[in-house]
Short mmCIF file of C-alpha atoms in Angstrom, two decimals:
data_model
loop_
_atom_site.label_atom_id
_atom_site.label_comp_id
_atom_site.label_asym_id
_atom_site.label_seq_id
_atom_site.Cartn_x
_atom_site.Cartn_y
_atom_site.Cartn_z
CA UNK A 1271 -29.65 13.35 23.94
CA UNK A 1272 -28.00 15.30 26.57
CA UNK A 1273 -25.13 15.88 24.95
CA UNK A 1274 -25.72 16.89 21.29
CA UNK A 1275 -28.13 19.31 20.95
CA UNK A 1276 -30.64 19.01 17.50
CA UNK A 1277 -28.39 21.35 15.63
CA UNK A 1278 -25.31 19.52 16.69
CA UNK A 1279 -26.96 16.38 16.09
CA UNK A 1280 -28.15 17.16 12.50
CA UNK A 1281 -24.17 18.20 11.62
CA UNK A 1282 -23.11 14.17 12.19
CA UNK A 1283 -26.50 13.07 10.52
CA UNK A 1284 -26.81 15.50 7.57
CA UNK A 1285 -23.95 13.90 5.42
CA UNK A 1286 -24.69 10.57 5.75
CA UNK A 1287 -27.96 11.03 3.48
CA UNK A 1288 -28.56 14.62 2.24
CA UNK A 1289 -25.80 16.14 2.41
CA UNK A 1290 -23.32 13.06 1.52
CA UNK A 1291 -19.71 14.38 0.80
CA UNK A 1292 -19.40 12.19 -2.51
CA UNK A 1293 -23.11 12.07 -3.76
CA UNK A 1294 -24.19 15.61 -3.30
CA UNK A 1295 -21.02 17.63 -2.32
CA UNK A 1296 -19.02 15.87 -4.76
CA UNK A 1297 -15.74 15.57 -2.42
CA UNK A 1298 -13.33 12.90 -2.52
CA UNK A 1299 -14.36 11.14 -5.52
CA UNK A 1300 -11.12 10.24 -6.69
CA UNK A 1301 -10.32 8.01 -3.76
CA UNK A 1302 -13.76 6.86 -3.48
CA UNK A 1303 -12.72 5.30 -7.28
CA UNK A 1304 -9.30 4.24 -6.41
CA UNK A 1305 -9.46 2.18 -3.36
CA UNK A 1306 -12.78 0.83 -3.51
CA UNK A 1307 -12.28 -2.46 -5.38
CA UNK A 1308 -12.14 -4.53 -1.77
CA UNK A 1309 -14.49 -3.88 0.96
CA UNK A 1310 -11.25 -3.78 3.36
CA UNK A 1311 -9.40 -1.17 1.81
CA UNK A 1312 -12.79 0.98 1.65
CA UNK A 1313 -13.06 0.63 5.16
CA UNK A 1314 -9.68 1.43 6.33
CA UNK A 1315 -9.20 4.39 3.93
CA UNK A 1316 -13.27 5.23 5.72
CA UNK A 1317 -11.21 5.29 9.37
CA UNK A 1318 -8.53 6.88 8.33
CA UNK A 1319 -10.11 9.64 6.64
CA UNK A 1320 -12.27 9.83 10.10
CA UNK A 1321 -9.05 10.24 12.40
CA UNK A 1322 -7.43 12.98 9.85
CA UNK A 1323 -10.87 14.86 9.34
CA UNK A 1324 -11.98 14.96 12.93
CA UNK A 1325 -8.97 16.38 14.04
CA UNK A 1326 -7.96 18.16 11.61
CA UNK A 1327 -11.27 20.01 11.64
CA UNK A 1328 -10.41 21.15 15.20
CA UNK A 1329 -6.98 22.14 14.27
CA UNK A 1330 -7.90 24.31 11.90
CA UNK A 1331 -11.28 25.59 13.42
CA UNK A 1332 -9.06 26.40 16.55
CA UNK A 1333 -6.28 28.69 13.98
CA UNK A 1334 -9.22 30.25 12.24
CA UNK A 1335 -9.10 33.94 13.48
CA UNK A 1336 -5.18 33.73 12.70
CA UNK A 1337 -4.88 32.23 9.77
CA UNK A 1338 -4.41 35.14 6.96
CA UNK A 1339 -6.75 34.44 3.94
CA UNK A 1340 -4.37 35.01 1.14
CA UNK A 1341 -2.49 31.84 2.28
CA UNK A 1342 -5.47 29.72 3.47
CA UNK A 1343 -5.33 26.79 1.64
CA UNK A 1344 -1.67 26.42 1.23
CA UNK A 1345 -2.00 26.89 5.49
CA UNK A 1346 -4.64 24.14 5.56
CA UNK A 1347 -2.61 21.91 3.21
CA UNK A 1348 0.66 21.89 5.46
CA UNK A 1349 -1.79 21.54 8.27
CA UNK A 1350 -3.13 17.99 6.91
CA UNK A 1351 0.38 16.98 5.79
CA UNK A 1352 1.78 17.58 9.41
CA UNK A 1353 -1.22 15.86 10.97
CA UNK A 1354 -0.71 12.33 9.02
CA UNK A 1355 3.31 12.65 8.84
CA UNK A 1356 3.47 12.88 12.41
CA UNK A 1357 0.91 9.90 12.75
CA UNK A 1358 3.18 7.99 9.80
CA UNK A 1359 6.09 8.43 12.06
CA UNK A 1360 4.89 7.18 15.05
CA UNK A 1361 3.45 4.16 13.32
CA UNK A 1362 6.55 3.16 11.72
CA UNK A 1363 8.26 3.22 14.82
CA UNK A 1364 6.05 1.53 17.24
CA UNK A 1365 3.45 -0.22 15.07
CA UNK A 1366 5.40 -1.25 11.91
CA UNK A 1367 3.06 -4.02 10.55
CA UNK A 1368 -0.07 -1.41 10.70
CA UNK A 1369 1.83 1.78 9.45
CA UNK A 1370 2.47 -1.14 6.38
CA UNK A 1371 -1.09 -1.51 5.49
CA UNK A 1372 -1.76 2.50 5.74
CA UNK A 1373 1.50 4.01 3.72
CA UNK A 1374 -0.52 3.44 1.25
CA UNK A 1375 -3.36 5.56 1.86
CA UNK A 1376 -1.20 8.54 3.56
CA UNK A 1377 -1.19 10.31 -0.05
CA UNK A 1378 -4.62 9.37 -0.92
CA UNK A 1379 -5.46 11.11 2.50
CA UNK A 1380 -3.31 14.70 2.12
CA UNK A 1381 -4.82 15.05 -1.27
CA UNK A 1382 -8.68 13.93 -0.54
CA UNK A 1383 -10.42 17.14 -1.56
CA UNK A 1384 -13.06 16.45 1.15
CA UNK A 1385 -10.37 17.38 4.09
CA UNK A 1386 -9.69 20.45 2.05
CA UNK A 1387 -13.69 21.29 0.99
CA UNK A 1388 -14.25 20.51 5.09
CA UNK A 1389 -11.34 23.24 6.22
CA UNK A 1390 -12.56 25.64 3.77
CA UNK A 1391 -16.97 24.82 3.90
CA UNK A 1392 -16.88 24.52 7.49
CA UNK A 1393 -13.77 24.64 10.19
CA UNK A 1394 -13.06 28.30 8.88
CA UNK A 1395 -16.02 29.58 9.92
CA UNK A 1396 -17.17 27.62 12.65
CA UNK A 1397 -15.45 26.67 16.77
CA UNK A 1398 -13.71 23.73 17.47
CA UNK A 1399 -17.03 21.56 18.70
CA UNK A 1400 -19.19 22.16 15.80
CA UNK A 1401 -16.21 21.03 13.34
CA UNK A 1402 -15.47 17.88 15.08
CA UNK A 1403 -18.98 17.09 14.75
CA UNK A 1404 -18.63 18.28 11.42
CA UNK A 1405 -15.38 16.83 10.37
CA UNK A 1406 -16.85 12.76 12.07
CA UNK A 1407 -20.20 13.62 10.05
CA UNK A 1408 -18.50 13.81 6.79
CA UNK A 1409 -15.90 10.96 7.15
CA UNK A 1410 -19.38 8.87 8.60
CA UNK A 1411 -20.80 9.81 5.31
CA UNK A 1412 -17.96 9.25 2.86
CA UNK A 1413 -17.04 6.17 4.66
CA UNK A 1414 -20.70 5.03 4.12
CA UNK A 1415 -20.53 5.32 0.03
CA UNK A 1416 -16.67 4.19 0.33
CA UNK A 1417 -18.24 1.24 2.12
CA UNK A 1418 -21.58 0.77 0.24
CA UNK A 1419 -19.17 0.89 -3.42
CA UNK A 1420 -16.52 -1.60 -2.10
CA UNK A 1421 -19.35 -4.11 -1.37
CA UNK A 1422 -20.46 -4.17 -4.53
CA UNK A 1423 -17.18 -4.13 -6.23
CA UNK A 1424 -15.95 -6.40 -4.26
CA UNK A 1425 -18.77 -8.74 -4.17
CA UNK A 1426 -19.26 -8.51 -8.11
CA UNK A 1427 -15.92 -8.39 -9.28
CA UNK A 1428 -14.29 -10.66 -7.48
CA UNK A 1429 -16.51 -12.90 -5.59
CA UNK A 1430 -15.26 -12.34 -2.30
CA UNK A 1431 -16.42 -9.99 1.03
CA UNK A 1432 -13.27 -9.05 3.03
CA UNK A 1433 -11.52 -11.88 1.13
CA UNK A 1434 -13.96 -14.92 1.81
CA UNK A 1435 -15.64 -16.14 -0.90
CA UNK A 1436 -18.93 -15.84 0.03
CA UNK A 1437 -19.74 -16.95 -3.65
CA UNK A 1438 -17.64 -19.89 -3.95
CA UNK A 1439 -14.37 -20.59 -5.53
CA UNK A 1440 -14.24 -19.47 -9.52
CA UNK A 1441 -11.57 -21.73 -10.26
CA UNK A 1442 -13.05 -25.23 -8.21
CA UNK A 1443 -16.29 -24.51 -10.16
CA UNK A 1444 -18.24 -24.42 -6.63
CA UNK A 1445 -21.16 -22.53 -5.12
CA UNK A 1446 -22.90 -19.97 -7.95
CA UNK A 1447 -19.74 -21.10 -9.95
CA UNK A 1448 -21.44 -24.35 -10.59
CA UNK A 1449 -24.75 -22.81 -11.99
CA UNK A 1450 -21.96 -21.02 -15.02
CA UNK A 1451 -21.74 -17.87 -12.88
CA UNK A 1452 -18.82 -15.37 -13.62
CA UNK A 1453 -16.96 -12.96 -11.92
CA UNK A 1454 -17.70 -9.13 -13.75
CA UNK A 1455 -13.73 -8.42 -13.74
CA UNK A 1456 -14.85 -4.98 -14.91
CA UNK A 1457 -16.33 -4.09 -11.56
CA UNK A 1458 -12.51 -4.10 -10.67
CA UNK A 1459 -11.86 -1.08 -12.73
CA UNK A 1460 -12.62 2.43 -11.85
CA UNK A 1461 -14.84 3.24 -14.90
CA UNK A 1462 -17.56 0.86 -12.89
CA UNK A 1463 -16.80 2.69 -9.41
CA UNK A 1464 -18.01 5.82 -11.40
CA UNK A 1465 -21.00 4.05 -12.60
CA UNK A 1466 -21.76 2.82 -9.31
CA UNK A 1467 -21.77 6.18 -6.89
CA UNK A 1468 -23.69 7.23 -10.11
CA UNK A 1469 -26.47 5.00 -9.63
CA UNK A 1470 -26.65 5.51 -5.83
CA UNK A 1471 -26.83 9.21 -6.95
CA UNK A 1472 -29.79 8.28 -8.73
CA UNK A 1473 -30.88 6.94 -6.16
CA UNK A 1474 -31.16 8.90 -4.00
CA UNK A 1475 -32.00 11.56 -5.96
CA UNK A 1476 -35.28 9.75 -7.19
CA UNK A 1477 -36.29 9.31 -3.47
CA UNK A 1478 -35.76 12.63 -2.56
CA UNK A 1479 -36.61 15.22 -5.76
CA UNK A 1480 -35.63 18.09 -3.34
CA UNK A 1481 -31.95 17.06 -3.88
CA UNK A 1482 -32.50 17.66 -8.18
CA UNK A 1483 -30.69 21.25 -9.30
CA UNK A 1484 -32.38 22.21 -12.57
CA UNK B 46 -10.98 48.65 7.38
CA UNK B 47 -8.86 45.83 6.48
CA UNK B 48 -8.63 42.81 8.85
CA UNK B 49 -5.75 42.10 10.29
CA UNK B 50 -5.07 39.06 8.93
CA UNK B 51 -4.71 40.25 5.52
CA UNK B 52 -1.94 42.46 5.90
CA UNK B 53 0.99 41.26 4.35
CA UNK B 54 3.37 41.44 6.65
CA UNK B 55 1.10 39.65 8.74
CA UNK B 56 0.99 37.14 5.96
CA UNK B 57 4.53 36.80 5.55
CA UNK B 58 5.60 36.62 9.07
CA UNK B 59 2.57 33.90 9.62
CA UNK B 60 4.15 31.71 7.16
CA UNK B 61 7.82 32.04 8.37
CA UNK B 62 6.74 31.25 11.91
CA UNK B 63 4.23 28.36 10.63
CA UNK B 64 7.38 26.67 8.33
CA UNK B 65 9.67 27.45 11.07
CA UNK B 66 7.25 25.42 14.00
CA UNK B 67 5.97 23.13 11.57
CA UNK B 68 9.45 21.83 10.84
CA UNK B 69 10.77 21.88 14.17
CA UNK B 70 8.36 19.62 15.21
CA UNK B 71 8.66 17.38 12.02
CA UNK B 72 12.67 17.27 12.05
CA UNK B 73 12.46 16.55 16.11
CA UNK B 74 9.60 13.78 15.58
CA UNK B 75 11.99 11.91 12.50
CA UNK B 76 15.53 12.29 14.37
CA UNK B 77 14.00 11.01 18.03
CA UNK B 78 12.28 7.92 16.03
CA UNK B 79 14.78 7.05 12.96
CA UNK B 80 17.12 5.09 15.30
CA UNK B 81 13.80 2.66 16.08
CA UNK B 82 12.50 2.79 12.60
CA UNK B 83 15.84 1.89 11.02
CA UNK B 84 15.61 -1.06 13.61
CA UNK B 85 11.96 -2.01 12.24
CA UNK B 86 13.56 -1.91 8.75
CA UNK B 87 16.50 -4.06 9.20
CA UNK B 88 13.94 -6.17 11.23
CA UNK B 89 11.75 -6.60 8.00
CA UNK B 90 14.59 -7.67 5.67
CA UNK B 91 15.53 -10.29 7.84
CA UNK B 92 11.77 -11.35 8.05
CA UNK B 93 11.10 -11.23 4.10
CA UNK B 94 14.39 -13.09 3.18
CA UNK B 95 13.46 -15.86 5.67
CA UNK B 96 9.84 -15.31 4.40
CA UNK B 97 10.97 -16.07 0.66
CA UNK B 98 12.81 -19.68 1.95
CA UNK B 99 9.89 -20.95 3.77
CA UNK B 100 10.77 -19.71 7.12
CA UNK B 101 7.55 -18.40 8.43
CA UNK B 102 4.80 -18.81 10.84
CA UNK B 103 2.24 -18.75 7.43
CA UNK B 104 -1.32 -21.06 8.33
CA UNK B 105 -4.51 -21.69 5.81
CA UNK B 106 -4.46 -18.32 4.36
CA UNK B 107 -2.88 -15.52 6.23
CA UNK B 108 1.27 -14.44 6.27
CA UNK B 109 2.96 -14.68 9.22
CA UNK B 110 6.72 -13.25 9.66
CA UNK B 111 8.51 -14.95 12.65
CA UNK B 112 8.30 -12.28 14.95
CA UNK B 113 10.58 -9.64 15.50
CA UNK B 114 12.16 -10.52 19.14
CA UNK B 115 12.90 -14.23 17.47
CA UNK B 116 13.93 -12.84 13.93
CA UNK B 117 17.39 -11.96 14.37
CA UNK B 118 18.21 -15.40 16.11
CA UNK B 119 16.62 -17.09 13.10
CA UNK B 120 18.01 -14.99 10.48
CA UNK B 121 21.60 -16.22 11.98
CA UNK B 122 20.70 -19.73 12.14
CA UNK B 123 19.05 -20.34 8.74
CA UNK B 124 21.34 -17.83 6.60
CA UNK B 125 24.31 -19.44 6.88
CA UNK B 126 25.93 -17.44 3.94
CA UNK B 127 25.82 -13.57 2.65
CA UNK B 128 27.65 -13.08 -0.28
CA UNK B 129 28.08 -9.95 -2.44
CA UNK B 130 28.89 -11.09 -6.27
CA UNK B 131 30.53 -8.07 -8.33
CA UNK B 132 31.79 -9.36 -11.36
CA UNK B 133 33.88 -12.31 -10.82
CA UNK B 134 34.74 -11.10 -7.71
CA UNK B 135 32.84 -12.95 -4.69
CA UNK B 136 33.16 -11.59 -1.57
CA UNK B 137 31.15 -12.72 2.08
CA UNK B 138 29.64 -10.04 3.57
CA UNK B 139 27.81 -10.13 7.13
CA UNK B 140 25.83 -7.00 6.06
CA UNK B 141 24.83 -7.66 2.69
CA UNK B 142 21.30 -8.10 3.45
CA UNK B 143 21.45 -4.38 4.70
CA UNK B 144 22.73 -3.36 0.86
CA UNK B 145 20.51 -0.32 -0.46
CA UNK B 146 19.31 -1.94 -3.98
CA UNK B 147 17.79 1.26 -4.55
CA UNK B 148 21.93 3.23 -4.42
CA UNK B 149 22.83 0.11 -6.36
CA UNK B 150 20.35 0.69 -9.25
CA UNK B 151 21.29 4.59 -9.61
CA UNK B 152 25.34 3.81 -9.30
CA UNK B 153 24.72 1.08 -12.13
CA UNK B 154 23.46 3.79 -14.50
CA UNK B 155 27.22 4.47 -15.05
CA UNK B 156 28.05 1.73 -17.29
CA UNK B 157 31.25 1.51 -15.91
CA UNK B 158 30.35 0.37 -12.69
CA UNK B 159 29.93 -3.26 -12.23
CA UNK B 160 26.64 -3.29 -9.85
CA UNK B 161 27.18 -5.38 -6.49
CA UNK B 162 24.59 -8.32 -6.21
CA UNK B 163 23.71 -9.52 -3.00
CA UNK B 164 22.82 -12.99 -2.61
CA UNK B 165 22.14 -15.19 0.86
CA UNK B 166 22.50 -18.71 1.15
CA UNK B 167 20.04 -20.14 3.53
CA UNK B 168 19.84 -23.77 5.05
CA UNK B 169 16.59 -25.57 5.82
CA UNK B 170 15.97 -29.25 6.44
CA UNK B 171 19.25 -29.83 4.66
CA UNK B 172 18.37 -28.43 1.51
CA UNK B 173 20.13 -25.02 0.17
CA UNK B 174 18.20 -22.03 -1.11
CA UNK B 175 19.57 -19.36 -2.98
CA UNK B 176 17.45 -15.82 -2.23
CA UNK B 177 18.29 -13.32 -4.21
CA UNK B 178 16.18 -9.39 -3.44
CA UNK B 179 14.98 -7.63 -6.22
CA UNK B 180 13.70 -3.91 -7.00
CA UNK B 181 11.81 -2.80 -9.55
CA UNK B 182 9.32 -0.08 -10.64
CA UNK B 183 5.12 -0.58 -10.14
CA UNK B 184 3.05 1.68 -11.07
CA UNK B 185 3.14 4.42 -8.54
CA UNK B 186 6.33 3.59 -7.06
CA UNK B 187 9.26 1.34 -6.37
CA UNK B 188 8.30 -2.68 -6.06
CA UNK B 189 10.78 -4.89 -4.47
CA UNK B 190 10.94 -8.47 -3.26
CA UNK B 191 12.54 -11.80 -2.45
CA UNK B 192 13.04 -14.49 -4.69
CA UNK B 193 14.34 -18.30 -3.40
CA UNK B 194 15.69 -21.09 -5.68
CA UNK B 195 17.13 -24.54 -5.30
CA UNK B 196 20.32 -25.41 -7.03
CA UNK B 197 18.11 -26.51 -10.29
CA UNK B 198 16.75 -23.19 -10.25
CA UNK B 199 13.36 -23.75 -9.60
CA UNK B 200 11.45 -21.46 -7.46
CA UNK B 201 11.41 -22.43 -3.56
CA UNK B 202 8.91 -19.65 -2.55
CA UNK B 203 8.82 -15.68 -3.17
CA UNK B 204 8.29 -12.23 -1.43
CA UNK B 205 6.84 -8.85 -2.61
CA UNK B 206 6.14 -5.70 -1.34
CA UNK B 207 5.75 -2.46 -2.56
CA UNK B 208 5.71 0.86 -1.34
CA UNK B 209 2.40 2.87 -2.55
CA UNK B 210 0.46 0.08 -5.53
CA UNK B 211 -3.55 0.67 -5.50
CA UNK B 212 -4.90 -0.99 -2.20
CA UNK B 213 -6.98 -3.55 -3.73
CA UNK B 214 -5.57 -3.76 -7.18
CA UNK B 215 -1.87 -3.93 -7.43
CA UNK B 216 -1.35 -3.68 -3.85
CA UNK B 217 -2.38 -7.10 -3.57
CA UNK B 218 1.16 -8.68 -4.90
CA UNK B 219 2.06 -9.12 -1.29
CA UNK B 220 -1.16 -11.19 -0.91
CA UNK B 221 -0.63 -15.11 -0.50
CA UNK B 222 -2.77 -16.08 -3.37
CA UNK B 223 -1.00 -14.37 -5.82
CA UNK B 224 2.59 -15.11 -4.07
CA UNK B 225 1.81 -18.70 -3.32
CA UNK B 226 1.60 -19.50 -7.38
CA UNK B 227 5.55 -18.81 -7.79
CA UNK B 228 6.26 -21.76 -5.66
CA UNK B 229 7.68 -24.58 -8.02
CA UNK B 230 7.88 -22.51 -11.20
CA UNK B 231 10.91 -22.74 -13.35
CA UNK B 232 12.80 -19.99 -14.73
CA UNK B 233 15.49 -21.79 -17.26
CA UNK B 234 14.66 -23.92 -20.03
CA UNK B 235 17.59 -25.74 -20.29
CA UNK B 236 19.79 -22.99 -20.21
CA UNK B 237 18.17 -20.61 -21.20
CA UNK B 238 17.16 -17.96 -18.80
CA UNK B 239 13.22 -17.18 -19.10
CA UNK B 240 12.22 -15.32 -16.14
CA UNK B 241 8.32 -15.62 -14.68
CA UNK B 242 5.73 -13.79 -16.64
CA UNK B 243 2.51 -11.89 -14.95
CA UNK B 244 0.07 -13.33 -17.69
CA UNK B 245 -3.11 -11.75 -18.29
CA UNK B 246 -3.66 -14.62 -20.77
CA UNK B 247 -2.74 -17.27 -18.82
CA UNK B 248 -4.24 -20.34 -19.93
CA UNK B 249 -3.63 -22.27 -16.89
CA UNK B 250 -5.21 -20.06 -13.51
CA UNK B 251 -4.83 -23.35 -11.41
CA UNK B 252 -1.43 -23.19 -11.68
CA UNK B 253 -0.22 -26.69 -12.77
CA UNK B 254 2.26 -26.80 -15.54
CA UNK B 255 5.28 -25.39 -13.26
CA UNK B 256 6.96 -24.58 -16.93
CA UNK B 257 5.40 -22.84 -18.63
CA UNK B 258 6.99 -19.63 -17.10
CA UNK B 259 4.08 -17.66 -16.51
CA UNK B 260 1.83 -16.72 -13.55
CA UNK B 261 -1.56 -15.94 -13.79
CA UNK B 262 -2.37 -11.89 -13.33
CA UNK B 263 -3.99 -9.99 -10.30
CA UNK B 264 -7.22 -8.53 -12.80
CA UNK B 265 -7.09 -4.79 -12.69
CA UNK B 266 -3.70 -4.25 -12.27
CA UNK B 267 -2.19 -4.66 -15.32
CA UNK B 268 1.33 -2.51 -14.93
CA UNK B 269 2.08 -3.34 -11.25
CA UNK B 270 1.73 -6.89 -12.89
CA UNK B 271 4.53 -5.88 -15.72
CA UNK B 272 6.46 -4.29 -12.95
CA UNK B 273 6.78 -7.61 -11.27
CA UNK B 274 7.50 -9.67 -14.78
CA UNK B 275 10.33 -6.90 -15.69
CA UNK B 276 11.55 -6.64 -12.21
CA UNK B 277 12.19 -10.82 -12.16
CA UNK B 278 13.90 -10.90 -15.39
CA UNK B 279 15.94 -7.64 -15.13
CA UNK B 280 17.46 -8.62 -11.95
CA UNK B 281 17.85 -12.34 -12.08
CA UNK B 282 19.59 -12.05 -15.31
CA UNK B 283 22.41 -10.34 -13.39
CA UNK B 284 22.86 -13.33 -11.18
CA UNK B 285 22.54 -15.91 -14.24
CA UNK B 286 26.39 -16.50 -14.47
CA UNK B 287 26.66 -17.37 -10.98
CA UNK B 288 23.60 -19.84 -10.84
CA UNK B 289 24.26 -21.51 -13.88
CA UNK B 290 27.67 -22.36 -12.40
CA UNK B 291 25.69 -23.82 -9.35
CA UNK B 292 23.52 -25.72 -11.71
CA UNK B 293 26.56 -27.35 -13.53
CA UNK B 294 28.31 -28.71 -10.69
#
């Protein structure tokens, strides 16, 4: 690796396991309960948050030694909003069909505490570089438990991965159907999104004991 | 010493400069673009009305609009009437599609006012639809759609959209398998006016009996759902005079 050094290298890698933005930071949780109930919408909320976190990182990291303290956050919030009005914008006037599919998620987005925790943890301390790296490593990492919850959810509650039904139909009585198999409609609430980062919190916290705070 | 950057002065005149750029940039950005997102807009009205009568590029599963360099063309060929009903008073409007539902529902909070209802008569194959647009509330924010009847009043097909319902959840009334299950449904019995219910009870998910006046709900989205039932009766009730006249000619 020529281009990432070990240090730079262990910013993209760190949050995808040990240092996961949901599991062990706790960041983003909300949406990681709200939109996580098809595998799709996990993953486009997982490249979305990528685009906004990457750059937004930079953005910020690049204001840091200007930015006066007593107004940080309120700085870093109109920073965010800018970033995915602008992109809003441009979408709805040259791709209208996509900027459909993402209004959705442009709230979810400005108010995802991990952006936030990310500006304030990391780009404010930090140069541009090392909070790209940082900003991709997170979104890799939240997109991962976004993406790992969705499949479950998806595949549990409703049958389906990405909207084929990879189980068979419920209705037609075919595939698992046949053998009295039913869809867990509860998987399609957010209580069971809860329950499910908490078991991959368990997880992961059995495999690695280091990760357990007393 | 104190940094710099804490001063308040520095503070205040950071923030002044910051709103000042910051909305510069935002109010250029929306000006330069509204003319070609207005476009898009009236573009997508045109495509959901002709959407809601069956005039689509739709295969197996997916939705297809006609696209927008062929839409306009379309829209004037299939929609061969716009009329705005206000009371008794029926007037033909080229524009009515382009009527803000949304101004409509706010004006007819003064009882007074008698609300304007748009509705477009489309042609197809010789038969006539009736599509008549609809707003109403989910549970973030505003729903809206298309609805298209025959003269009998039965349902010919529907569209719905919303602006910011759950992805997944209550998001997913713009999805064919839940719009698909209005097709054929019947909203009178005799004459009275029932509307379509989002059942959560439904005892018939395949969809079959066309009258019983329910459709079976999207699980896990249980108010966008109610949204949709209240939004159907509130606003086709309004245009119940005017069809049952159809219907008894």
């Amino acid at each position: 690796m020529g281009l990432l050094s070990k240090k730079d290298l262990k910013l993209i890698t760190d949050p995808l396991a040990d240092n996961n933005p949901v599991t062990i930071q706790v960041l983003g949780i909300c949406s990681a309960l709200a939109i996580t109930a098809e595998l799709e919408a996990s993953i486009v909320m997982s490249v979305a948050v990528l685009f906004v976190l990457g750059i937004g990182n930079v953005v910020i990291s690049l204001m840091r030694n200007i930015i006066p303290s007593k107004i940080r956050i309120i700085v870093q919030l109109i920073v965010v909003a800018t970033l995915v009005i602008i992109v809003d914008l441009v979408l709805k006037a040259y791709a209208y069909q996509l900027s459909k599919t993402l209004s959705v998620f442009v709230g979810l987005i400005i108010t995802n505490c991990i952006i936030m925790g990310r500006f304030e943890a990391f780009a404010l301390a930090n140069g541009p570089w090392k909070s790209f790296l940082d900003g991709i490593g997170n979104a890799f990492g939240y997109g991962l438990l976004l993406i790992i919850v969705g499949f479950f959810r998806e595949l549990l509650g409703s049958g389906t991965l990405l909207g084929f039904e990879v189980l068979g139909n419920p209705i037609d009585k075919t595939g698992v159907y046949a053998f009295r198999y039913e869809n867990n409609g509860f998987m399609l609430l957010a209580p069971m999104a809860l329950i499910t980062v908490g078991i991959i919190i368990w997880i992961q916290r059995s495999r690695n004991t280091a990760l357990i705070e007393d | 010493m104190e940094k710099r950057t804490d001063k308040n002065a520095y503070t205040i005149l950071f923030a002044i400069a910051m709103v000042f750029i910051v909305g510069t940039i935002l109010a250029f950005l929306a000006t330069s673009l509204k003319s070609k997102i207005d476009e898009n807009k009236r573009l997508e009205k045109q495509q959901n009305i002709l959407y809601a009568m069956g005039v689509n590029e739709n295969d197996e599963k997916s939705i297809a609009f006609i696209s927008t360099d062929k839409v306009a063309g379309e829209f004037e060929k299939y929609i061969t009437k716009q009329l705005i009903i206000q009371g008794d008073k029926i007037t033909e409007d080229k524009e009515a599609y382009l009527l803000d539902l949304k101004k409509e529902h706010a004006l007819a909070k003064d009882k007074s006012h008698k609300r304007r209802l748009p509705l477009f008569i489309g042609e197809k194959e010789g038969e006539t639809f009736y599509i008549i647009p609809m707003r109403g509330k989910g549970l973030w924010d505003a729903i809206w759609g298309f609805i298209s009847l025959d003269k009998n009043l039965i349902v010919k097909g529907v569209f719905f959209d919303h602006k910011a319902e759950t992805p997944g959840l209550g998001a997913n009334i713009n999805q064919r398998f839940f719009m698909d299950d209005f097709t054929g449904e019947h909203i009178t019995k005799g004459s009275v006016f029932k509307g379509i219910t989002i059942s959560k009870s439904n005892a018939d998910p395949k969809n079959i009996d066309k009258e019983d006046f329910e459709i079976d709900a999207i699980a896990g989205s249980t108010i966008t759902g109610d949204g949709v039932s209240a939004m159907i009766k509130s606003e086709l009730k309004l245009y119940m005079p005017y069809l049952q006249k159809l219907k008894n000619n």
